[in-house]
Structures are given as C-alpha cells and as structure tokens.
PDB file of C-alpha atoms in Angstrom:
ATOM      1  CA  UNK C  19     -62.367  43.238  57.645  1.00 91.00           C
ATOM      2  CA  UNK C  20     -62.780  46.745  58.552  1.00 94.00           C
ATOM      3  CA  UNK C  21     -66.520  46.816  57.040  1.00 97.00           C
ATOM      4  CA  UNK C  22     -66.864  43.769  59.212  1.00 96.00           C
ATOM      5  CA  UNK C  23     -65.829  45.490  62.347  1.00 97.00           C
ATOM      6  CA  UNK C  24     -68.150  48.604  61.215  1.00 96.00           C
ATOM      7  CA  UNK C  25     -71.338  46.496  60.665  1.00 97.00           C
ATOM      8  CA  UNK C  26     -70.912  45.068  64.357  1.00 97.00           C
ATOM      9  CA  UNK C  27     -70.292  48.577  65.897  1.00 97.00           C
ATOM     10  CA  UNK C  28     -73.318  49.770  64.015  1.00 97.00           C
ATOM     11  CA  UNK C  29     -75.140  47.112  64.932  1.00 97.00           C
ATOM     12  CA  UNK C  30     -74.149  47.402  68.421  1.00 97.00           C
ATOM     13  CA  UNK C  31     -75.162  51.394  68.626  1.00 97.00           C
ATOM     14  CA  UNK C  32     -78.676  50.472  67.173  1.00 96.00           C
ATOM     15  CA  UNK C  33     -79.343  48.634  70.425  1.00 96.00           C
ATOM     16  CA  UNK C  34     -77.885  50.780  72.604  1.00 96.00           C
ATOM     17  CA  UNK C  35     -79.956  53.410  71.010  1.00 95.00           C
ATOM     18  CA  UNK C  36     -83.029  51.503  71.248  1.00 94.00           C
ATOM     19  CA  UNK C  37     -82.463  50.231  74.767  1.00 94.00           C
ATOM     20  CA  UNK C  38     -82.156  54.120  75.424  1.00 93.00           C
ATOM     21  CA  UNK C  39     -85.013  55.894  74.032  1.00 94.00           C
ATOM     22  CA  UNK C  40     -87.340  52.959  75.110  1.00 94.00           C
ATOM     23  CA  UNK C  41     -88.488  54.121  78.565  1.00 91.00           C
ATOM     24  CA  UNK C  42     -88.297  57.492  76.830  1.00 91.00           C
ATOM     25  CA  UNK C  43     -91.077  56.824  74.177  1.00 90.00           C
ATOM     26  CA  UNK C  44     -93.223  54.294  77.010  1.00 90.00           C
ATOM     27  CA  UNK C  45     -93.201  57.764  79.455  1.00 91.00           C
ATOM     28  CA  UNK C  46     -94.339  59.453  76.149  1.00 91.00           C
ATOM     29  CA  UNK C  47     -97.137  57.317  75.230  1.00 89.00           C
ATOM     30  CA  UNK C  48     -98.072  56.960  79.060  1.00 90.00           C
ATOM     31  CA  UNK C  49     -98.602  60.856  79.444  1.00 87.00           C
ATOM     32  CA  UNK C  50     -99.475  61.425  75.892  1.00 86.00           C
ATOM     33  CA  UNK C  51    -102.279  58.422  76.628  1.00 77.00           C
ATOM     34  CA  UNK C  52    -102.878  60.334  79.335  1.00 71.00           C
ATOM     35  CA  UNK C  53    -103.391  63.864  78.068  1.00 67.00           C
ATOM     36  CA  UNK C  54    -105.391  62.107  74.937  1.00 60.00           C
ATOM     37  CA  UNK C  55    -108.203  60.981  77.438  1.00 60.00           C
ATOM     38  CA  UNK C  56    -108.149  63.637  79.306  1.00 57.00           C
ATOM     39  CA  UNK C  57    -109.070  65.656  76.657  1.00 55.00           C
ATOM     40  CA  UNK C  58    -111.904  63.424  75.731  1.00 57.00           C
ATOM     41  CA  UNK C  59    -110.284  62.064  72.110  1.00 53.00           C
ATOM     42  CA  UNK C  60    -107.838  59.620  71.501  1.00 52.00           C
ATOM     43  CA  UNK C  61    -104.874  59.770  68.733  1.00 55.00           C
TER      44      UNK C  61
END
C-alpha cells in the first residue's frame, strides 16, 4: 500500500517537474538558437 502511495507521489513530482523546467529549457533553446546563429554555426 505504502509503495502504492509512493509510486503515485513520484509519479506526480515527475510532472510537476517537467511542467516546471519546460518554459525553462524552450527560453534556453530560443536564446541558445539564437546565440548559435548569431555566431554563424549551429549546434
């Protein structure tokens, strides 16, 4: 039961987490894009 109850919570934070850093990495990849094309190369 308590496994149970641990697998959901963990489940749970893996979203949250993800839901989180998402604008975080798309800002990331914007000015790292950005920077990358600027400089005349891309990664």
């Amino acid at each position: 039961m308590l496994r149970a109850i641990a697998d959901v919570l963990r489940q749970i934070g893996g979203a949250v987490a993800t839901v989180v850093t998402l604008p975080f990495r798309a800002l990331a990849r914007l000015f790292g894009g950005a920077s990358g094309t600027a400089r005349g190369h891309r990664v």
